[in-house]
Tab-separated table of C-alpha atoms in Angstrom:
chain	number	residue	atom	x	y	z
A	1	UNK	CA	24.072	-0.954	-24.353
A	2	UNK	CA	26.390	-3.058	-26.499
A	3	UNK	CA	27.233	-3.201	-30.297
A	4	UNK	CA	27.892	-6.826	-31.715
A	5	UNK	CA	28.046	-7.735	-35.384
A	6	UNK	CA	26.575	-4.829	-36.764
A	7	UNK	CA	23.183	-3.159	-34.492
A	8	UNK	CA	23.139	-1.771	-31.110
A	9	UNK	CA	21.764	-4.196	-28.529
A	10	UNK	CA	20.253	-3.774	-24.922
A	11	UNK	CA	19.828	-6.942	-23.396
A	12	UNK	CA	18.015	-8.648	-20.851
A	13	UNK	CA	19.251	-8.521	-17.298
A	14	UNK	CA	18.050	-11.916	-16.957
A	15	UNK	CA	16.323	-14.489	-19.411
A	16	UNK	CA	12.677	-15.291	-18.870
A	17	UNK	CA	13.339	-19.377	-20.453
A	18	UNK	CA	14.297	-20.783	-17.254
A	19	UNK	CA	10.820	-20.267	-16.169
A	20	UNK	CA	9.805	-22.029	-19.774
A	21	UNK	CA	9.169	-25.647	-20.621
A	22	UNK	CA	9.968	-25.435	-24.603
A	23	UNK	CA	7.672	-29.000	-24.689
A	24	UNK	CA	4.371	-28.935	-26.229
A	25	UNK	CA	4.012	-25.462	-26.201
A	26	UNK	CA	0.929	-23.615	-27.971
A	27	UNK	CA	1.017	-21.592	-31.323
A	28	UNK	CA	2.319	-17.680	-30.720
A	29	UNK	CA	1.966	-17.486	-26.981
A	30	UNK	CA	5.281	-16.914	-25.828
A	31	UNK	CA	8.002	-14.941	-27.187
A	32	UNK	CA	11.575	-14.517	-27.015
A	33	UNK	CA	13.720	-11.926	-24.324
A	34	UNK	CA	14.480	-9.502	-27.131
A	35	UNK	CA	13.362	-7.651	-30.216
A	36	UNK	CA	14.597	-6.350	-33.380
A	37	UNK	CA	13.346	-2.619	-34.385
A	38	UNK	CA	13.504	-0.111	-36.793
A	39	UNK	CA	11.555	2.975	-37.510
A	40	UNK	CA	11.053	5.108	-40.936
A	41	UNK	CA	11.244	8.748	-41.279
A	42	UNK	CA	11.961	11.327	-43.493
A	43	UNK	CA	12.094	8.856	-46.399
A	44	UNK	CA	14.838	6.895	-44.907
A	45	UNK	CA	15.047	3.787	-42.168
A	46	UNK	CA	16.762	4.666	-38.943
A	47	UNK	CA	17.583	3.613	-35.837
A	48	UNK	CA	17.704	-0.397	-36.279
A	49	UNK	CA	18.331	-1.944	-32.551
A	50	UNK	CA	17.402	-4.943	-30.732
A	51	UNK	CA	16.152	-4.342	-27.424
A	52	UNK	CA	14.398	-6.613	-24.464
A	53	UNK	CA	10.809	-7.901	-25.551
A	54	UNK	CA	8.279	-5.095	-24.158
A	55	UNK	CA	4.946	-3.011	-24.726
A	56	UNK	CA	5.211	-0.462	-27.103
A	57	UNK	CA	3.754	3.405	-26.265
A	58	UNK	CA	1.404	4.707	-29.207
A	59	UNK	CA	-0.973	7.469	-29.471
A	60	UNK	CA	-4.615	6.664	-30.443
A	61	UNK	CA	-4.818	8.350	-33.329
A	62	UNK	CA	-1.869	6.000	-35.181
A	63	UNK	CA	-2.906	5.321	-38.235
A	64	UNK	CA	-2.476	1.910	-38.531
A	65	UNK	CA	-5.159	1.633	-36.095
A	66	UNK	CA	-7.656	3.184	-37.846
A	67	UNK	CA	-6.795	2.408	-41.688
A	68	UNK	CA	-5.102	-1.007	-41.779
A	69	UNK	CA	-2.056	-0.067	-43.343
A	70	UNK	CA	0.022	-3.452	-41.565
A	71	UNK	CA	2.192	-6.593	-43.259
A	72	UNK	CA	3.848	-9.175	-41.884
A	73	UNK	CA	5.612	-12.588	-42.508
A	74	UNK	CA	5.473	-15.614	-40.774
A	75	UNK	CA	9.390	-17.821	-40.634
A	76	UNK	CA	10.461	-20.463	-38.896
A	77	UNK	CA	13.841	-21.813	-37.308
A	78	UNK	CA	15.514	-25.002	-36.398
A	79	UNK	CA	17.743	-26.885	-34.191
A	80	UNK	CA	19.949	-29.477	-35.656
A	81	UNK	CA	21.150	-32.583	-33.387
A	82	UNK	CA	24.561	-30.834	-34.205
A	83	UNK	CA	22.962	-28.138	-32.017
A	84	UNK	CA	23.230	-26.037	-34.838
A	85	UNK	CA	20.590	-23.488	-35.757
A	86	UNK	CA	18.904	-22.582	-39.228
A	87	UNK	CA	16.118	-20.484	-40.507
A	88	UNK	CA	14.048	-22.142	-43.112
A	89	UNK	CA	14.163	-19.976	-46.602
A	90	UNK	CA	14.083	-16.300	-44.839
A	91	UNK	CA	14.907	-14.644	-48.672
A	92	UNK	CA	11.976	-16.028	-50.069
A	93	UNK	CA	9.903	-14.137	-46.988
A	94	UNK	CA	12.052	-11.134	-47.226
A	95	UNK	CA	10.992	-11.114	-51.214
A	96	UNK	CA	7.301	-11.338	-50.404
A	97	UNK	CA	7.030	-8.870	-47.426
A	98	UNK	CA	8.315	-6.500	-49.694
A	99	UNK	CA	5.637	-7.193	-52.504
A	100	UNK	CA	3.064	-6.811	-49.439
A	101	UNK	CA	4.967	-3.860	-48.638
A	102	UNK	CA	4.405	-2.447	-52.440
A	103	UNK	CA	1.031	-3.545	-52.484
A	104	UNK	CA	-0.325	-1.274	-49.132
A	105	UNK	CA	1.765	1.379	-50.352
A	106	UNK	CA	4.457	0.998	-47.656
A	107	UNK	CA	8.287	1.625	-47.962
A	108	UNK	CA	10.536	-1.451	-48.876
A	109	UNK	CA	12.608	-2.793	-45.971
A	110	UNK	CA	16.171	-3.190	-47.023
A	111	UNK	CA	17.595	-6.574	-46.504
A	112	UNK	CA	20.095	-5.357	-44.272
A	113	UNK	CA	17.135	-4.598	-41.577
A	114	UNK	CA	15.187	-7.700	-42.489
A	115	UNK	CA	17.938	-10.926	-42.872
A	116	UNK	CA	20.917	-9.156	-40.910
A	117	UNK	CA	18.310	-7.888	-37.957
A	118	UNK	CA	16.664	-11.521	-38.158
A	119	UNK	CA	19.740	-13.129	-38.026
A	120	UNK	CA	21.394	-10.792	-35.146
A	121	UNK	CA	18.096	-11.535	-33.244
A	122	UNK	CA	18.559	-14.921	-33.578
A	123	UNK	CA	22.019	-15.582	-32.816
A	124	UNK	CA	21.150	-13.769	-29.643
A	125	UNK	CA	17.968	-16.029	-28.612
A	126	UNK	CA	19.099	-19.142	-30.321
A	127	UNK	CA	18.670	-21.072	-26.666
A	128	UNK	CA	14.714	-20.516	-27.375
A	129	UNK	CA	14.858	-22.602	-30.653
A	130	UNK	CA	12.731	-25.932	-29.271
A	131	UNK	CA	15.050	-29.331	-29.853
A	132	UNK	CA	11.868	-31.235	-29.840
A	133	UNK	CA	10.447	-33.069	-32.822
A	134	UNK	CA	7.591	-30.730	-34.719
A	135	UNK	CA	8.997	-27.726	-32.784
A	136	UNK	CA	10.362	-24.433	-34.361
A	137	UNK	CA	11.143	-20.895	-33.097
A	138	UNK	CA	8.681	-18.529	-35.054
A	139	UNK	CA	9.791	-15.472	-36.369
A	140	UNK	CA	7.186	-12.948	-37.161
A	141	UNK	CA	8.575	-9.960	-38.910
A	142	UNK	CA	5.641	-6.970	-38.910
A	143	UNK	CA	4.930	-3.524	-40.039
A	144	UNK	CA	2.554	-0.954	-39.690
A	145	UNK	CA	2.075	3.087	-40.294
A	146	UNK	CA	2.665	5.030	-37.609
A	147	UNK	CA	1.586	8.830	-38.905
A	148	UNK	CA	-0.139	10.637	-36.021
A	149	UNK	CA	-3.149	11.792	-37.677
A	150	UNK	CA	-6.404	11.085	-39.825
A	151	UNK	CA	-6.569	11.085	-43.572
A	152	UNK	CA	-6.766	8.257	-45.891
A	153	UNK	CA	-3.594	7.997	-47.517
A	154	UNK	CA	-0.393	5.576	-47.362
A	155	UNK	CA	1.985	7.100	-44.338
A	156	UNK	CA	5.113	9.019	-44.069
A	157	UNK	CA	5.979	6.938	-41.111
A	158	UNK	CA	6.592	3.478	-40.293
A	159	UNK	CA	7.892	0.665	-37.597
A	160	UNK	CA	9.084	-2.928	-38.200
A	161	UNK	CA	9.733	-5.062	-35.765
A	162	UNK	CA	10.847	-9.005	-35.864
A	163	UNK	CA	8.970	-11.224	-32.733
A	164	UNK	CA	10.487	-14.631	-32.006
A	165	UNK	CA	7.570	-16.913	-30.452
A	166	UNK	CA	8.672	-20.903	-29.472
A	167	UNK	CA	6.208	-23.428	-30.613
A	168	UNK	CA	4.896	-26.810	-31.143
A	169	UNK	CA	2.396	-28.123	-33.803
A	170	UNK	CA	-0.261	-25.672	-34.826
A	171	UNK	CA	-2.844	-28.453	-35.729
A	172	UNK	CA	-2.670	-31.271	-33.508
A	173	UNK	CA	-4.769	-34.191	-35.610
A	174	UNK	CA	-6.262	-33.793	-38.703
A	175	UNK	CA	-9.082	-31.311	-39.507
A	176	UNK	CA	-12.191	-30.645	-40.607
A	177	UNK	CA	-12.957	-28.547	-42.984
A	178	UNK	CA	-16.692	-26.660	-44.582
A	179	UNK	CA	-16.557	-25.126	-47.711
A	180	UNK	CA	-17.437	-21.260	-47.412
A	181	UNK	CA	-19.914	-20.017	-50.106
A	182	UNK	CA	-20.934	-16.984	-48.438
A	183	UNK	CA	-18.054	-15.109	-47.187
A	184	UNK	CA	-15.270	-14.162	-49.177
A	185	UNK	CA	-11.556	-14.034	-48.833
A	186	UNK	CA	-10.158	-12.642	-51.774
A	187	UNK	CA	-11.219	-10.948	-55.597
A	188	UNK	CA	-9.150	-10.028	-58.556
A	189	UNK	CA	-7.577	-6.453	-57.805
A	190	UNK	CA	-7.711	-7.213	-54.517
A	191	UNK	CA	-4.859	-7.464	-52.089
A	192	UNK	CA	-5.245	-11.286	-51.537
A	193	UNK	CA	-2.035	-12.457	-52.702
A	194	UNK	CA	-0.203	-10.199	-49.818
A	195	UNK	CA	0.449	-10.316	-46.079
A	196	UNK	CA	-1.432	-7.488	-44.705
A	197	UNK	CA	-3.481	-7.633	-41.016
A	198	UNK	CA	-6.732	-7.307	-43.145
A	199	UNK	CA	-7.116	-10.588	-45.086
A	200	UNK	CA	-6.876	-12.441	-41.616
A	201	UNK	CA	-9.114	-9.788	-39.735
A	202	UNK	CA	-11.786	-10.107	-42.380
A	203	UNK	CA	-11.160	-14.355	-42.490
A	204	UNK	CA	-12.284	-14.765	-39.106
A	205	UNK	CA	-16.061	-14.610	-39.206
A	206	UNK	CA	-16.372	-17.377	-41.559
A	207	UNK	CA	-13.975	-19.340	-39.391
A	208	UNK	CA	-15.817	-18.856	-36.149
A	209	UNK	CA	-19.278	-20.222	-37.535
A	210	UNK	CA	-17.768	-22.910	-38.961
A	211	UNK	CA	-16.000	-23.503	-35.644
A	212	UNK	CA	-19.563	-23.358	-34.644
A	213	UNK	CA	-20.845	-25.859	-36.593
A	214	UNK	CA	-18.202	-28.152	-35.554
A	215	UNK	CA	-15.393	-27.822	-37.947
A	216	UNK	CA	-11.538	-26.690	-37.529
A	217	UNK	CA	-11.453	-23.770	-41.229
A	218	UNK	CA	-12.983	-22.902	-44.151
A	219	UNK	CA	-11.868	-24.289	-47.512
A	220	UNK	CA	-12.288	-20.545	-49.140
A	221	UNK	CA	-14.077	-20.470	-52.534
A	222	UNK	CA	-13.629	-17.180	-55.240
A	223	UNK	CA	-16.020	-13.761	-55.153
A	224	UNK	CA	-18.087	-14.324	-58.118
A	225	UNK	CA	-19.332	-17.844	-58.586
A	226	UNK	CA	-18.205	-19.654	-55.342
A	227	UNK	CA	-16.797	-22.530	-56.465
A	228	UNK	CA	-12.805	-21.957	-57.527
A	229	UNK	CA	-10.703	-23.146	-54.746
A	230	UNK	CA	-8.407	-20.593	-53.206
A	231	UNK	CA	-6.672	-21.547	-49.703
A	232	UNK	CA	-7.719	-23.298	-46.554
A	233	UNK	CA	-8.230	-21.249	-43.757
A	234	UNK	CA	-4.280	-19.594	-43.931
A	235	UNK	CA	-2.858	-22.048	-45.602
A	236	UNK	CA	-2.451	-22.939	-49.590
A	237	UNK	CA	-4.364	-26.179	-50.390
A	238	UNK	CA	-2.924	-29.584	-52.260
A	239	UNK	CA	-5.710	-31.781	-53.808
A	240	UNK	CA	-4.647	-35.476	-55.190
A	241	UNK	CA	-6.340	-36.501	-57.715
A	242	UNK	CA	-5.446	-39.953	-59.514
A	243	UNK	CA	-1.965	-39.659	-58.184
A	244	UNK	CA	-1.607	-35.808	-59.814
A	245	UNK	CA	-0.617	-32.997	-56.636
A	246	UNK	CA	-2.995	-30.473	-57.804
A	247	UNK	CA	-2.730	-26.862	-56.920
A	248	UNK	CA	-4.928	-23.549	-57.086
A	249	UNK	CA	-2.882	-20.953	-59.412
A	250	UNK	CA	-1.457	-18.059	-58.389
A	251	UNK	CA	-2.394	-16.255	-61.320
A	252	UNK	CA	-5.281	-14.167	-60.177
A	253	UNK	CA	-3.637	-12.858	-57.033
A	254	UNK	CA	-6.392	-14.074	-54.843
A	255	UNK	CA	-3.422	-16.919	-53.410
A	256	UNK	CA	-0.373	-16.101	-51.138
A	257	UNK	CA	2.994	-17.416	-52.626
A	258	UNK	CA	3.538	-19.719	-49.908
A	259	UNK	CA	7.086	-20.533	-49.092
A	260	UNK	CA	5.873	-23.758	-47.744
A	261	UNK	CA	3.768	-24.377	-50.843
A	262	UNK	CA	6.634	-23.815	-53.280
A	263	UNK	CA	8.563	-26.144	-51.320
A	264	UNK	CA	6.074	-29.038	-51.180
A	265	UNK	CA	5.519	-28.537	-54.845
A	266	UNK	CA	9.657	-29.161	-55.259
A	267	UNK	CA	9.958	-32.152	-52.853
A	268	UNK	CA	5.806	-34.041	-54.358
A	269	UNK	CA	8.299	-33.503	-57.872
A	270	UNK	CA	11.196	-35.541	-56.443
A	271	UNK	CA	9.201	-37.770	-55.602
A	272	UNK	CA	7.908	-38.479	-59.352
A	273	UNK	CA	4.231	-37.083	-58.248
A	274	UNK	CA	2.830	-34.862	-61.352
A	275	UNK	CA	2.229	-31.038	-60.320
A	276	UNK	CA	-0.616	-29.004	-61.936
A	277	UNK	CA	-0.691	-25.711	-60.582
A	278	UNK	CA	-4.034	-24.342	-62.143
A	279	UNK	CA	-8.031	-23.192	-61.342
A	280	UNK	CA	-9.746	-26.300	-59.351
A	281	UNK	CA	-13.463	-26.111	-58.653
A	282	UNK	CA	-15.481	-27.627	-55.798
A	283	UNK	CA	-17.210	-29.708	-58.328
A	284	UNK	CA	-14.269	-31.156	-60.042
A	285	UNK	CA	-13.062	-31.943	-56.302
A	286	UNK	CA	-16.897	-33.777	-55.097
A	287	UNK	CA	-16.522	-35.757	-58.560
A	288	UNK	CA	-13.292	-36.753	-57.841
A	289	UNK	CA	-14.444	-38.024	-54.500
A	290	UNK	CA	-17.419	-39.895	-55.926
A	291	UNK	CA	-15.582	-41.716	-58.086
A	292	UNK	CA	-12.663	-42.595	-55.817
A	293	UNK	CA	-9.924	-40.868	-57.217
A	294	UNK	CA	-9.758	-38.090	-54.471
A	295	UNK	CA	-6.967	-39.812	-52.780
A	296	UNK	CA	-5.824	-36.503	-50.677
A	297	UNK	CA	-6.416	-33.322	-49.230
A	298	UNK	CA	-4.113	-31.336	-47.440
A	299	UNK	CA	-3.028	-27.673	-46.474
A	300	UNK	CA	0.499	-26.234	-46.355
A	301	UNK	CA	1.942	-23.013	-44.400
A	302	UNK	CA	4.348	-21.833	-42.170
A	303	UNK	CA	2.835	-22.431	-38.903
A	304	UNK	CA	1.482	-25.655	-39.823
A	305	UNK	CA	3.775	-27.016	-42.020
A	306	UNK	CA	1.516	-29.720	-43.536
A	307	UNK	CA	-2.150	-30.055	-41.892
A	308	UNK	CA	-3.663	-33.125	-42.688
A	309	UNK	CA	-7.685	-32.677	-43.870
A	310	UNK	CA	-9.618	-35.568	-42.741
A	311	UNK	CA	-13.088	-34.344	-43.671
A	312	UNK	CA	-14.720	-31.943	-46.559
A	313	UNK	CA	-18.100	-30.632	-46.278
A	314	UNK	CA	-19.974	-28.801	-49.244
A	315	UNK	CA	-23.445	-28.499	-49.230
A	316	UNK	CA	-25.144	-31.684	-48.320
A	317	UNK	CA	-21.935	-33.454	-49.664
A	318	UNK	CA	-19.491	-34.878	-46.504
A	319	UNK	CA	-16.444	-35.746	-47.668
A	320	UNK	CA	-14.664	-37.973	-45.188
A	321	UNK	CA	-11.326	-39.118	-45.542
A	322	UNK	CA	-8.986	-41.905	-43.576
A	323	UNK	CA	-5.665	-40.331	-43.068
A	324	UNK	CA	-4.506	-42.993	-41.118
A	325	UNK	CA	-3.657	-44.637	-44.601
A	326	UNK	CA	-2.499	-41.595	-46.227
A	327	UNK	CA	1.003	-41.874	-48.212
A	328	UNK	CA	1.901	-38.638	-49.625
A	329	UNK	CA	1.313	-35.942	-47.103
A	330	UNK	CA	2.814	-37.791	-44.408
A	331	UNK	CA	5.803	-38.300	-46.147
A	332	UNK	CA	6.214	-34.329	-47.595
A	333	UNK	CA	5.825	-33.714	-44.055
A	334	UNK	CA	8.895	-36.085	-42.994
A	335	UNK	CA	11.183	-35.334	-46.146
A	336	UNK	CA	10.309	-31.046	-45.023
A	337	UNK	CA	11.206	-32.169	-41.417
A	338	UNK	CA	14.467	-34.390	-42.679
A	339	UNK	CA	15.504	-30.967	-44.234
A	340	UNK	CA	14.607	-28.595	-41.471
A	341	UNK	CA	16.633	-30.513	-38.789
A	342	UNK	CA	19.681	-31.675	-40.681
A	343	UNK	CA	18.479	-35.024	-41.147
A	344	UNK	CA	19.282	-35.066	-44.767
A	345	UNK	CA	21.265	-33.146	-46.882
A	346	UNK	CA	19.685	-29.800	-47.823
A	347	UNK	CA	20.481	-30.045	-51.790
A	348	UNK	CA	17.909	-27.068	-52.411
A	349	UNK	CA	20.448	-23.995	-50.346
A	350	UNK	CA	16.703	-23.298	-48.249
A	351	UNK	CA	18.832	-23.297	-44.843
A	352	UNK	CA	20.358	-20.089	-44.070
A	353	UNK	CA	22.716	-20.548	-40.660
A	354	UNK	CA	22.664	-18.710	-37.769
């Protein structure tokens, strides 16, 4: 074992990525030699270490298991032509795991463990940051109770651990999209604005019959009346609407704070497109379409950056879009990737260096 810069590390005897093509590689199928963990106890976070990448030994009674209590982030790096390496705005994902964190009744993580382990990790696996256009390095900071024992109540115990997964686009080609009036993803009170395992555990129903039925996600509508607009499939939605970026509001807590969003919201700005971030309806969004002036659709997050939607269904109504002649999202999508890999100056501090 081997200090450097700060946490005890055990390294690999030898790397797995010269057995790796970091080309065209698929979403959160691969992951880096080594780990970042910590553990909490007795009120306090201990033992903070990266180690090699392995299985981890847990008893069957853990209680994250069998009550849910389990956050985590989703971050992305970058490598510059220079060869130099960058994390895309880890602060603002530190900020919200913690608020996830608060929500399911779990301990803060100091930033010390979260940005100084992430960027320890990093420096060590920096070789599996892709060069390749639309490629990142995935960080996936996660964690989850670990009290041996039944009872419904928050834990005394916890682990976090930070992943590092290669990848290349998550969606391909533009998607397809049915409106979900059936399932929901979200209520007022509920924990919808946070991170946790169960939002996406309780998503995937609704995904997998509209996979069925031939489409990519569900555009998610609210619990009572089915019709506000909330996100699309994981990702925060962007409707334009006679050249205005429209938005569904945070305001209800039924909408993560996406890092991506925020960012898109700063760069559609620049580029002298009006932002409303407020309550949109399906109805407001089929009018729009009748009429013409529903120029754009498109979905924002981490892992897809910015996923193109090229149709809408609701109802009887099919929305169908040509995104081959699409202005806006494709540029928000270069003017994010100018930033990410050093193309153009980054005037907004949302690199962080490794």
């Amino acid at each position: 074992m081997i200090k450097a810069s700060g946490f005890p590390v055990t390294k690999v005897a030898h790397s797995r990525l010269s057995n790796l093509s970091l080309e065209n590689i698929p979403f959160g199928k691969y992951f880096s030699d080594h780990m970042f963990m910590a553990t909490y106890k007795n009120g306090a976070w201990q033992d903070p270490q990266i180690i090699p990448y392995q299985s981890l030994q847990m008893e069957p009674s853990l209680a994250a298991l069998h009550y849910g209590q389990a956050i985590f982030e989703g971050i992305k790096a970058y490598k510059h032509a220079s060869g130099e390496a960058f994390i895309f705005r880890p602060y603002d994902n530190f900020i919200r795991f913690n608020l996830s964190a608060e929500r399911m009744c779990m301990p803060e993580v100091p930033e010390y463990i979260f940005i100084d382990g992430m960027h320890q990790l990093l420096a060590i696996d920096k070789d599996w940051i892709p060069s390749k256009a639309e490629h990142a390095l995935y960080i996936r900071p996660v964690m989850f109770s670990t009290d041996v024992t039944l009872g419904v109540k928050p834990s005394e115990s916890y682990t976090f651990i930070i992943l590092l997964s290669p990848t290349g686009p998550y969606y391909a080609k533009p998607m397809k999209i049915f409106v979900e009036e059936i399932y929901t993803r979200a209520a007022r009170g509920g924990v919808g604005f946070s991170k946790n395992a169960g939002n996406y555990a309780g998503s995937m129903m609704a995904a997998k019959k509209a996979n069925e039925m031939g489409y990519d996600q569900v555009l998610w509508t609210d619990a009572v009346e089915h019709k506000w607009l909330q996100e699309v499939g994981m990702m925060n939605v962007v409707f334009v609407i006679n050249n205005i970026a429209i938005t569904p509001s945070l305001e209800e807590g039924t909408i993560l704070n996406g890092v991506t969003r925020n960012s898109v919201l700063v760069l559609l700005q620049e580029m002298g497109i009006p932002v409303e971030e407020r309550k949109i309806n399906i109805d407001e969004v089929t009018v729009a379409y009748k009429n013409g002036t529903l120029q754009e659709v498109f979905g924002t997050g981490t892992a897809a950056t910015i996923a193109l939607i090229k149709e809408l269904r609701y109802k009887n109504e099919q929305m169908v879009f040509d995104t081959d002649n699409w202005k806006i999202a494709p540029a928000i999508r270069e003017k994010l990737n100018q930033i990410r890999y050093g193309k153009v100056a980054d005037t907004h501090g949302w690199l962080y260096k490794i």
